[in-house]
Coordinates of C-alpha atoms and ligand atoms in Angstrom, one line a residue:
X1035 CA 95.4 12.2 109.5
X1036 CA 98.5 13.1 107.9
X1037 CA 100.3 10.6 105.1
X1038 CA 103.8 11.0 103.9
X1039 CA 103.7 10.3 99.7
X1040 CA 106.8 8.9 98.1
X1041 CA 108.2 8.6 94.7
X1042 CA 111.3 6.0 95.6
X1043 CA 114.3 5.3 93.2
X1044 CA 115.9 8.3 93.7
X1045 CA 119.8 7.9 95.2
X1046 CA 120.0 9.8 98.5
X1047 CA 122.7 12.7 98.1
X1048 CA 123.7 15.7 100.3
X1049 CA 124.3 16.9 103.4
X1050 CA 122.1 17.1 106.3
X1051 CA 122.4 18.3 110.0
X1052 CA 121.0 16.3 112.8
X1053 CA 119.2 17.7 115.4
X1054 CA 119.6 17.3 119.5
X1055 CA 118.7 13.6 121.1
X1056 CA 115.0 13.1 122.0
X1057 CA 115.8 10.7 124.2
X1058 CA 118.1 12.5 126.1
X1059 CA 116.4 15.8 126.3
X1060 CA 113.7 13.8 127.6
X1061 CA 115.2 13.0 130.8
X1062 CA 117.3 16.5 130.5
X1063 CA 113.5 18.4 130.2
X1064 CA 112.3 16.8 133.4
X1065 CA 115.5 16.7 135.4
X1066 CA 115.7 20.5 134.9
X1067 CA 112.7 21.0 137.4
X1068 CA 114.9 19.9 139.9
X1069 CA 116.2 23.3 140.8
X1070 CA 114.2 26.9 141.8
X1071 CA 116.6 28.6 139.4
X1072 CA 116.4 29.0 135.5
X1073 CA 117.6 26.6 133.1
X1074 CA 118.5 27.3 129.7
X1075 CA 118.5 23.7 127.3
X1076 CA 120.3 24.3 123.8
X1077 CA 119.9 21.8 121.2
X1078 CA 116.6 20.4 121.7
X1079 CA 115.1 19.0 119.3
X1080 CA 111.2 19.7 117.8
X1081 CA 109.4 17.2 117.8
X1082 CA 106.2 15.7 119.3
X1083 CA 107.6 13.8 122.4
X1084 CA 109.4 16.9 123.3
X1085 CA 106.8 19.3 122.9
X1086 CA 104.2 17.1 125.1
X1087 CA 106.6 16.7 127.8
X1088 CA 106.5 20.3 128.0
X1089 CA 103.4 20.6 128.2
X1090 CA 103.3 17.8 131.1
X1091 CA 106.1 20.2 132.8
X1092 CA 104.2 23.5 132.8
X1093 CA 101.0 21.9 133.6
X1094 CA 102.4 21.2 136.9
X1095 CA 103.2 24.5 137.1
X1096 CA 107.0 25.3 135.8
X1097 CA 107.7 27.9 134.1
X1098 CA 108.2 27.1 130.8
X1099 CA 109.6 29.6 128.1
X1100 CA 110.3 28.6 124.2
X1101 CA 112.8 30.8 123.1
X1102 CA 113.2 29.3 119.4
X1103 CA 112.6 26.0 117.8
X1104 CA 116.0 24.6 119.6
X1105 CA 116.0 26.8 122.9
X1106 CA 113.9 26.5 126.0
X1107 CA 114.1 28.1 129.4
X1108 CA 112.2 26.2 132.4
X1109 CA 112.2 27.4 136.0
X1110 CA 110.6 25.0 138.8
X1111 CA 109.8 27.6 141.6
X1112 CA 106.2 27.9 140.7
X1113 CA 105.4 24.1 140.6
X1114 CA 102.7 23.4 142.3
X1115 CA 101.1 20.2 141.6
X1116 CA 103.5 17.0 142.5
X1117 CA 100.5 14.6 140.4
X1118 CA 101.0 14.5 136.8
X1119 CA 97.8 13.6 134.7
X1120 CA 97.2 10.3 132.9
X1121 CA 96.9 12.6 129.5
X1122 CA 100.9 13.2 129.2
X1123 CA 101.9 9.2 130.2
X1124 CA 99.2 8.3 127.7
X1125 CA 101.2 9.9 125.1
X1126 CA 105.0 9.8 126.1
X1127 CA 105.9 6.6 128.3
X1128 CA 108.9 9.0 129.2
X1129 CA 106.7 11.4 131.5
X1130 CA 108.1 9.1 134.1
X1131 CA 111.1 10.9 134.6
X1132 CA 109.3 13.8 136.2
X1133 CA 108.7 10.3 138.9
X1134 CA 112.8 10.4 139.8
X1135 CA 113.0 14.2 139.3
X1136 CA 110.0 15.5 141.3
X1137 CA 110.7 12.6 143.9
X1138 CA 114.4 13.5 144.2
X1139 CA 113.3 17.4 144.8
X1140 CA 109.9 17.2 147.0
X1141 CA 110.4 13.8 148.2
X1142 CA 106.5 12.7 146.9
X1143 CA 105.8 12.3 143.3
X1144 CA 102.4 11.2 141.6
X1145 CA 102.6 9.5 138.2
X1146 CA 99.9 7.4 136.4
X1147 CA 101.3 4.0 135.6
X1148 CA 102.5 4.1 132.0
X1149 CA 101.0 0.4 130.3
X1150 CA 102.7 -1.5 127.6
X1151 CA 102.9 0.1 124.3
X1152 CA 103.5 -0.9 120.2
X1153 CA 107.1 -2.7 120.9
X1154 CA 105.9 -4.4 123.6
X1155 CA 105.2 -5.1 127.3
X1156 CA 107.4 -2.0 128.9
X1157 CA 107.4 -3.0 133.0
X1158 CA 109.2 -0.4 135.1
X1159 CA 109.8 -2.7 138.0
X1160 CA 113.7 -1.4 138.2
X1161 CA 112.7 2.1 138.5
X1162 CA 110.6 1.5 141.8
X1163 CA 113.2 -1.1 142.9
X1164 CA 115.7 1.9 142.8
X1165 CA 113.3 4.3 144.6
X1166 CA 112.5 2.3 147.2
X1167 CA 116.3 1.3 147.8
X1168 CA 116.8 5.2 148.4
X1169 CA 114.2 4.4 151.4
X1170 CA 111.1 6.1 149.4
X1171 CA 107.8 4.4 150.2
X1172 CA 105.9 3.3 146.4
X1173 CA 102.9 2.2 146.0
X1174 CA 100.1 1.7 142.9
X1175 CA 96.9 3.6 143.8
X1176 CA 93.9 3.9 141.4
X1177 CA 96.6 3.3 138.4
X1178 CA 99.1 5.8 139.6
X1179 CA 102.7 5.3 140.9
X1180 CA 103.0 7.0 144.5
X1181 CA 106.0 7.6 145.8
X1182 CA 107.3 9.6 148.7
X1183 CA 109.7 9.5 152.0
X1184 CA 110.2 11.5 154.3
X1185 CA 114.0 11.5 153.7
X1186 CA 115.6 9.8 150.3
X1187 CA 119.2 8.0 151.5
X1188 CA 121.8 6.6 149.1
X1189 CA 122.0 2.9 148.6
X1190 CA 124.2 0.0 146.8
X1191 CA 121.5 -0.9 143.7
X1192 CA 121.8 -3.4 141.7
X1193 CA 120.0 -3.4 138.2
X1194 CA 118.6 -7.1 137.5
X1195 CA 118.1 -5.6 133.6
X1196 CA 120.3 -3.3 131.6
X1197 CA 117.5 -0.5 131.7
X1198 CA 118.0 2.9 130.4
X1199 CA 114.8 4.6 132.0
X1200 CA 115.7 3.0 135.4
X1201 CA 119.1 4.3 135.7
X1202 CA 118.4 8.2 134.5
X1203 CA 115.2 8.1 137.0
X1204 CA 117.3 6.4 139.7
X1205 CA 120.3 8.9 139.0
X1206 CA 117.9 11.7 139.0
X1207 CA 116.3 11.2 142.7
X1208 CA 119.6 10.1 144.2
X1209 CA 121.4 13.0 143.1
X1210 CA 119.3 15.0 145.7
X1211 CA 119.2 12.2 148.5
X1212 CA 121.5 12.0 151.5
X1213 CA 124.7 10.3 151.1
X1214 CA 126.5 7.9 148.7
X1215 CA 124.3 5.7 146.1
X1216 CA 126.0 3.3 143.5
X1217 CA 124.0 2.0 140.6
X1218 CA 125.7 -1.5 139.5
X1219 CA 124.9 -2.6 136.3
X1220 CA 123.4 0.9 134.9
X1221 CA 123.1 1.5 131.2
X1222 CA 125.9 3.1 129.1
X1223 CA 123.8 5.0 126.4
X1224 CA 125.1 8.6 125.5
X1225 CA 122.0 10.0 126.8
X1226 CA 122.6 8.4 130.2
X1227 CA 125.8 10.4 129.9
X1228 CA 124.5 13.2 128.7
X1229 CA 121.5 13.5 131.7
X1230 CA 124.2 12.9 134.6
X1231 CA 126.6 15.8 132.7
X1232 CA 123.4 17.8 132.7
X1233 CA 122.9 17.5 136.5
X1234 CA 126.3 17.7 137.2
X1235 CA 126.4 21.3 135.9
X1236 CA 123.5 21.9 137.7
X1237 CA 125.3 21.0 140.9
X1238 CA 125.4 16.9 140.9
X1239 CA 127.6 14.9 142.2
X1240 CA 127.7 12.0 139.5
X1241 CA 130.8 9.6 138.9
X1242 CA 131.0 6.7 136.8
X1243 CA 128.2 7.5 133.4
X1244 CA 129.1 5.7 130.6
X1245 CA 130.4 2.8 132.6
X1246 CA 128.2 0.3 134.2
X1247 CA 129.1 1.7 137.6
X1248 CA 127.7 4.9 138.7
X1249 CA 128.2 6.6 141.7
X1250 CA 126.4 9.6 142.9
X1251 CA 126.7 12.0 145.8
X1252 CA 123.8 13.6 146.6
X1253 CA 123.7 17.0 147.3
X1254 CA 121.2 19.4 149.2
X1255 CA 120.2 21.6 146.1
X1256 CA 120.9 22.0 142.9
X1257 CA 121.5 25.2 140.8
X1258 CA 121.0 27.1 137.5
X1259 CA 123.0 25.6 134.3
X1260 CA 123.2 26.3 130.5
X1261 CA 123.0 23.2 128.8
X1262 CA 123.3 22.0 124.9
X1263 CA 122.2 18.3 124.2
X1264 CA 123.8 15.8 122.4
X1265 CA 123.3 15.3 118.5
X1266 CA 120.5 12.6 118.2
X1267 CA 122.5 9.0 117.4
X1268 CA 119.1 7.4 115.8
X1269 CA 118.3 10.2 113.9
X1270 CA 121.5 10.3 112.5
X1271 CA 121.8 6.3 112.3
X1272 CA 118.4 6.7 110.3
X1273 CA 120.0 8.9 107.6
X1274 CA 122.8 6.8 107.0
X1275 CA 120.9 3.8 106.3
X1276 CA 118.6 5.8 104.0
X1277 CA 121.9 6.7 102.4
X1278 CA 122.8 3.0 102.1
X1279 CA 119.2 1.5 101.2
X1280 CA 119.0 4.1 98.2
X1281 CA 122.6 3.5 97.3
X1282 CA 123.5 6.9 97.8
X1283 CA 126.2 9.2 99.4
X1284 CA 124.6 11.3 102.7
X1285 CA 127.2 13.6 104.7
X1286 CA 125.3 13.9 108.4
X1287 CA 126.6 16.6 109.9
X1288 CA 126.3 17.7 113.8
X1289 CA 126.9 14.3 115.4
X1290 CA 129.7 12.2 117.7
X1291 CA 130.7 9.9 115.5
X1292 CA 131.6 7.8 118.3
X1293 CA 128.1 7.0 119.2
X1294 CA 127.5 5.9 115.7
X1295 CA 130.0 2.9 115.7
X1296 CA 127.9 0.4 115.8
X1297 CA 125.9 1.4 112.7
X1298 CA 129.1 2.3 111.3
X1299 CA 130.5 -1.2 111.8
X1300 CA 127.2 -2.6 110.4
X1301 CA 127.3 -0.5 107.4
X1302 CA 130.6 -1.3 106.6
X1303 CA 130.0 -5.1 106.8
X1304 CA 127.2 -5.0 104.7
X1305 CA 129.6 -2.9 102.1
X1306 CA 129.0 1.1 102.3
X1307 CA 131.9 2.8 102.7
X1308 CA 132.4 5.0 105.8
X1309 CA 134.0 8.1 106.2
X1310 CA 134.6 9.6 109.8
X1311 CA 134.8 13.1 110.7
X1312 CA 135.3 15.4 113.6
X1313 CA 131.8 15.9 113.7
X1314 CA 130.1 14.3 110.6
X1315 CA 130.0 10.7 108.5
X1316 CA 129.8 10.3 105.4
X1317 CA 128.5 7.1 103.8
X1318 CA 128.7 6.2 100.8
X1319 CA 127.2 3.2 98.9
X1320 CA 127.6 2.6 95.2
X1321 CA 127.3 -1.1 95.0
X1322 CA 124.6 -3.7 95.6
X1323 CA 125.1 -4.4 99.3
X1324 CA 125.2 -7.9 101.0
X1325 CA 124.0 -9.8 104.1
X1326 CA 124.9 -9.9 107.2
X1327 CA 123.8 -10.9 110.9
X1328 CA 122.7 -8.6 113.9
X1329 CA 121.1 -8.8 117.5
X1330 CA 120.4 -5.8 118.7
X1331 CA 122.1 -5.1 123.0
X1332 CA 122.1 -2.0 125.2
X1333 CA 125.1 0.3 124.0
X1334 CA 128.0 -0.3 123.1
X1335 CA 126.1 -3.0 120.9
X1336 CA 123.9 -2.5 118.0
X1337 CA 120.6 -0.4 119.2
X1338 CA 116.8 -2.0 119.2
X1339 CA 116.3 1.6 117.8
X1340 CA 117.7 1.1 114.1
X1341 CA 116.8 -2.5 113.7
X1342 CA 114.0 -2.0 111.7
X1343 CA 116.1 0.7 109.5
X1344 CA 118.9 -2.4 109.0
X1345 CA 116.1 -4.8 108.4
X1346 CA 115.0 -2.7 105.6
X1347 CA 118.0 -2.3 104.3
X1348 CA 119.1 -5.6 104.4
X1349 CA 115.8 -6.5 102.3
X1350 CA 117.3 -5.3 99.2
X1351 CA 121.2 -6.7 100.0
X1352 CA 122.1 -10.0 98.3
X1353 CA 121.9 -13.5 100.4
X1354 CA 119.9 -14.3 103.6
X1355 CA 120.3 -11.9 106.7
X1356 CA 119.3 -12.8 110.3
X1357 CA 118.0 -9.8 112.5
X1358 CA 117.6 -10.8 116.1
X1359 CA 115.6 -8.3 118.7
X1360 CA 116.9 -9.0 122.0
X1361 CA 115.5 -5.9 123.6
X1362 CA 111.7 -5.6 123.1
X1363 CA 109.9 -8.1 122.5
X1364 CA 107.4 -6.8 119.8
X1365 CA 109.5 -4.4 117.3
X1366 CA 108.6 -6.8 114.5
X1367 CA 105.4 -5.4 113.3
X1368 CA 106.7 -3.5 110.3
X1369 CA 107.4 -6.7 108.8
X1370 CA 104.3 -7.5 107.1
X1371 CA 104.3 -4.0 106.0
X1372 CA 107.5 -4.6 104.3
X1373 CA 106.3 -8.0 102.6
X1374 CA 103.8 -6.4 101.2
X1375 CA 106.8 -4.2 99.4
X1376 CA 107.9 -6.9 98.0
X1377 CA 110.4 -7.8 101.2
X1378 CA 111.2 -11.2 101.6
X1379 CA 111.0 -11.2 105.3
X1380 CA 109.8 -13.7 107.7
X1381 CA 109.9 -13.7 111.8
X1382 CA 110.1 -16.0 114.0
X1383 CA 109.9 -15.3 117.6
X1384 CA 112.5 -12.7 118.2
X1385 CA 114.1 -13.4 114.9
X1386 CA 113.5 -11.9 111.3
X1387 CA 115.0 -13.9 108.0
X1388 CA 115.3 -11.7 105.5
X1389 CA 116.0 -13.0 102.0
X1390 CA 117.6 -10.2 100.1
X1391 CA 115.0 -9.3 97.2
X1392 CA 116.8 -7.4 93.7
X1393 CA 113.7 -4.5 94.2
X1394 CA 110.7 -3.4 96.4
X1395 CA 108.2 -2.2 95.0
X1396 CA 106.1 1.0 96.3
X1397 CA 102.7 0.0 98.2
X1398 CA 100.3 1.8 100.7
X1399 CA 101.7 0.8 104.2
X1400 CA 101.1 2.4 108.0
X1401 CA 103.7 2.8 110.7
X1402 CA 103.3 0.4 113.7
X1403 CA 105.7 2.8 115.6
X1404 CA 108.5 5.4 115.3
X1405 CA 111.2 3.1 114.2
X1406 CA 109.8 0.8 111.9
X1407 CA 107.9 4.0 110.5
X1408 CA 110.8 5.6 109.7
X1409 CA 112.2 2.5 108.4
X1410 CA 109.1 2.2 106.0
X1411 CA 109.7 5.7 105.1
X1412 CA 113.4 4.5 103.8
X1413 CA 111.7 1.1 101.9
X1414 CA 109.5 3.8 100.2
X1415 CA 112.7 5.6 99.0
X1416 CA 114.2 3.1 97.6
X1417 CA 111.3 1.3 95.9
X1418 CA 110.1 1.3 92.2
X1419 CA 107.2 3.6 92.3
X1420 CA 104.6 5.0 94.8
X1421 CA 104.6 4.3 98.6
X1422 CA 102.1 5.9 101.1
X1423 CA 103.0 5.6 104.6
X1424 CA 100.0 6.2 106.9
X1425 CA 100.1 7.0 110.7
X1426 CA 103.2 8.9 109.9
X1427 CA 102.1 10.8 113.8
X1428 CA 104.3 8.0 114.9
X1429 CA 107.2 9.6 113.6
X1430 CA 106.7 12.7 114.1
X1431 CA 107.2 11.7 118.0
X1432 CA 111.1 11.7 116.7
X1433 CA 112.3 13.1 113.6
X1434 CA 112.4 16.4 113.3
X1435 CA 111.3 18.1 109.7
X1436 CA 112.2 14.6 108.3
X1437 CA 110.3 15.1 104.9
X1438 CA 112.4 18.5 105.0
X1439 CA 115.1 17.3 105.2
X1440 CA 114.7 14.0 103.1
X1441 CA 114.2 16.6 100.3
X1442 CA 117.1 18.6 101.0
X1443 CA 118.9 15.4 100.0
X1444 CA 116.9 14.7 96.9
X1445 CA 114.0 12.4 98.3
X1446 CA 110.6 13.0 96.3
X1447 CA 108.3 12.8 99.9
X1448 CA 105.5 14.8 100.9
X1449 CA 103.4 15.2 103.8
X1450 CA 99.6 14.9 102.7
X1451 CA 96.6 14.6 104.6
X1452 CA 93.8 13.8 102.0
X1453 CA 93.5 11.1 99.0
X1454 CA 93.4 14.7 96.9
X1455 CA 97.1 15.4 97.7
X1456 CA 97.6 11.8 97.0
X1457 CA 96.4 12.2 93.4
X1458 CA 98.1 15.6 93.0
X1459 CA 101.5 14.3 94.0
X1460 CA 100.9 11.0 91.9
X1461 CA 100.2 13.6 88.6
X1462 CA 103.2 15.3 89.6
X1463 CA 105.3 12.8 89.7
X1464 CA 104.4 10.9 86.8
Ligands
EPZ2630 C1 114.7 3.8 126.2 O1 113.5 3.2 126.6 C2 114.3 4.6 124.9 N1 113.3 5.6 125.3 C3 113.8 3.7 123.8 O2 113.6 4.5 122.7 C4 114.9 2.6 123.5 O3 114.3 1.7 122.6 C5 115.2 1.9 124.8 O4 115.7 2.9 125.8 C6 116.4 0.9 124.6 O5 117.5 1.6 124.2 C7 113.6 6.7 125.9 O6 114.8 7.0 126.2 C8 112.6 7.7 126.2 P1 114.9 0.3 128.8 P2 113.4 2.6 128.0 O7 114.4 0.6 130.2 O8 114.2 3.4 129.0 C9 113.3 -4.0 130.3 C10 112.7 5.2 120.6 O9 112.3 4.7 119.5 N2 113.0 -3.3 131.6 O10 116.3 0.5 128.5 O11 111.9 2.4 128.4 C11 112.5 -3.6 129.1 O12 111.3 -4.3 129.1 C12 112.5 4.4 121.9 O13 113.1 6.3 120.7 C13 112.5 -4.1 132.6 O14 112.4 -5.3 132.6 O15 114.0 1.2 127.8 C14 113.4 -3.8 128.0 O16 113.4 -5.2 127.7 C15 111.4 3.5 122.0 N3 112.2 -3.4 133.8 C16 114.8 -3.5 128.6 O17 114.6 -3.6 130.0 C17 112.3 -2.0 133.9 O18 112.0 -1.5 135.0 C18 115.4 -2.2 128.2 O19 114.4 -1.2 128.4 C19 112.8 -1.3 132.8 C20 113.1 -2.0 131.7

């Protein structure tokens, strides 16, 4: 089991490039089965989630070609299998987009039910909603979705929950069913966006991303594309609240700053100064920083997925902060982690109070889950002393070379994997 090792106290200073979005290359890896001909995905970023979905992919018999750490070619002629196994969903909930995609191509589509997870109870009820609007038949059988027609047909959905999974997987199958399908209330994340721009270059007929009204055309077949993905917002979001927690100055280069406004807006309430480029943000904080209030909503609102990187931050800012989770309902569990830092941190229900503390102080601590790891990882940074994160595999699902990079910016972390290395680093360090 591997540990990251961490010396904090060190101000957080450089520049850093952030890699393609996990969580739309997700949805970009399975839609791209969707066609007999060759894709080429740009951008993608290495990391675990990506790499096992992959795997899920060619084990159903695509094609799949690596042609660098960032580059992939996939080709869907060869698939033979329309059943994915229970070992993918077991490790990446997001195996169910090959549900929409292999549904919307071969009309049938076998995927193990995915159960909850660390943040929470995860149901998927609006995905088969949408599926069986578009006239497909779904049913649960020995722990696996089914779902099949003999024709898919557009249909008028309504969303009863802001769900990003549901609308790519809906947009996915209907973009290859007959006639007109319009998706009220869909999600407006970037990477919902960035899936529909990917099928439309691959042939869709998709109106309306970005907004909560999407409308799709479907067409017959779809076609060979080259496609980049978008820089990773959370990633990005991550390293600019280590910037701030550390009181640092962190350039990230490679993103849209637009999709960063919400942490941007946080940040500079709670005092960092901001800087906005064409591509890149610079943040900047040289002063203790102070409290403030968030809840986190589906895009354009604060995301669930850098609430426990604010909450960390905040743990160190001066006065009382209130962070509520309105999305999952279990992405608290770093918090006695945290207290054991030194964090001043206490939940209740959906709510964290956090009473601003003058230091943490490094301790051993394990990640419940990629988030809150990462957001550990930034408590170690900027604590007095020693932290050892454990279960670190956590976020490895999601950050790419993040002890790499943390380093490039003058972060004292390393990735161990024996009490040895422990004691090595700790000599080291001094
Ligand atoms: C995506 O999960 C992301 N995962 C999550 O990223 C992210 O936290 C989440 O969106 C919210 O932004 C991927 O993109 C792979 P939802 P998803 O469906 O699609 C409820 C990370 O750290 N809901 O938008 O599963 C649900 O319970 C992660 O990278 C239903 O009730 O999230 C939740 O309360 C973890 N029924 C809310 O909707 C459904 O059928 C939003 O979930 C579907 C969802």
């Amino acid at each position: 089991m591997e540990q990251y090792v961490i010396k904090g106290g060190n101000p957080l200073v450089g520049e850093v490039d952030i890699a393609g979005a996990k969580n739309a290359a997700l949805a970009i890896l399975a839609a791209a089965i969707m066609t007999d001909e060759t894709i080429l995905i740009e951008n993608l970023p290495d990391v675990r989630d990506i790499n096992v979905l992959l795997e899920a992919i060619a084990k159903i018999g695509a094609h799949v070609e690596r042609i660098d750490r960032s580059v992939v070619k996939i080709n869907g002629s060869t698939i033979g299998e329309l059943s994915v196994d229970y070992e993918y969903i077991k490790k990446i909930r997001a195996s169910y987009y090959l549900l929409g995609a292999l549904l919307g191509k071969y009309k049938h589509a076998e995927v193990p039910l995915p159960g909850g997870c660390n943040i929470g109870s995860r149901p998927i009820d609006q995905h088969l909603k949408g599926f069986r609007a578009l006239g497909a038949k779904v049913s649960i059988l020995h722990g696996a979705i089914v779902a099949e027609a003999k024709e898919l047909k557009g249909s008028h959905i309504f969303m009863d929950v802001v769900s990003v999974g549901a609308t790519i997987n809906i947009m996915m199958a209907a973009s290859m069913a007959q006639g007109r399908t319009i998706i009220e209330n869909a999600a407006r994340e970037p990477h919902v966006v960035d899936v529909a721009n990917f099928l439309n270059s691959m042939g869709a007929n998709i109106k309306g991303a970005g907004t909560d009204v999407i409308r799709i055309k479907g067409v017959e077949k779809l076609h060979k594309t080259e496609y980049s993905i978008i820089p990773d917002q959370i990633e990005a979001g991550t390293f600019m609240f280590a910037a701030a927690a550390t009181q640092g100055d962190v350039t990230v280069r490679n993103v849209i700053p637009k999709h960063l406004e919400a942490t941007t807006a946080k940040l500079e309430e709670i005092g960092c100064q901001v800087e906005e480029f064409d591509d890149a943000v610079r943040v900047v904080a040289n002063k203790r920083l102070r409290r403030t209030h968030v809840k986190t909503l589906p895009y354009p609102g604060y995301p669930t997925d850098m609430q426990p990187q604010i909450a960390v931050t905040l743990a160190l800012a001066e006065g009382t902060s209130i962070v509520t989770e309105s999305i999952f309902e279990n992405r608290f569990k770093y918090a006695d982690e945290l207290s054991r830092m030194g964090a001043n941190i206490k939940v209740e229900g959906n709510t964290a109070i956090i009473d601003g503390v003058q230091k943490l102080t490094g301790a051993r601590v394990s990640a419940p889950d990629l988030r809150a790891g990462a957001a550990l990882v930034i408590a170690g940074l900027a604590a007095d002393g020693i932290t050892i994160v454990d279960d670190i595999v956590y976020i490895q699902r999601g950050y790419e070379s993040f002890e790499e990079k943390l380093r490039s910016l003058g972060a004292e972390i390393e990735k161990v994997s024996s009490e040895k290395e422990i004691q090595k680093f700790r000599l080291r360090v001094g």
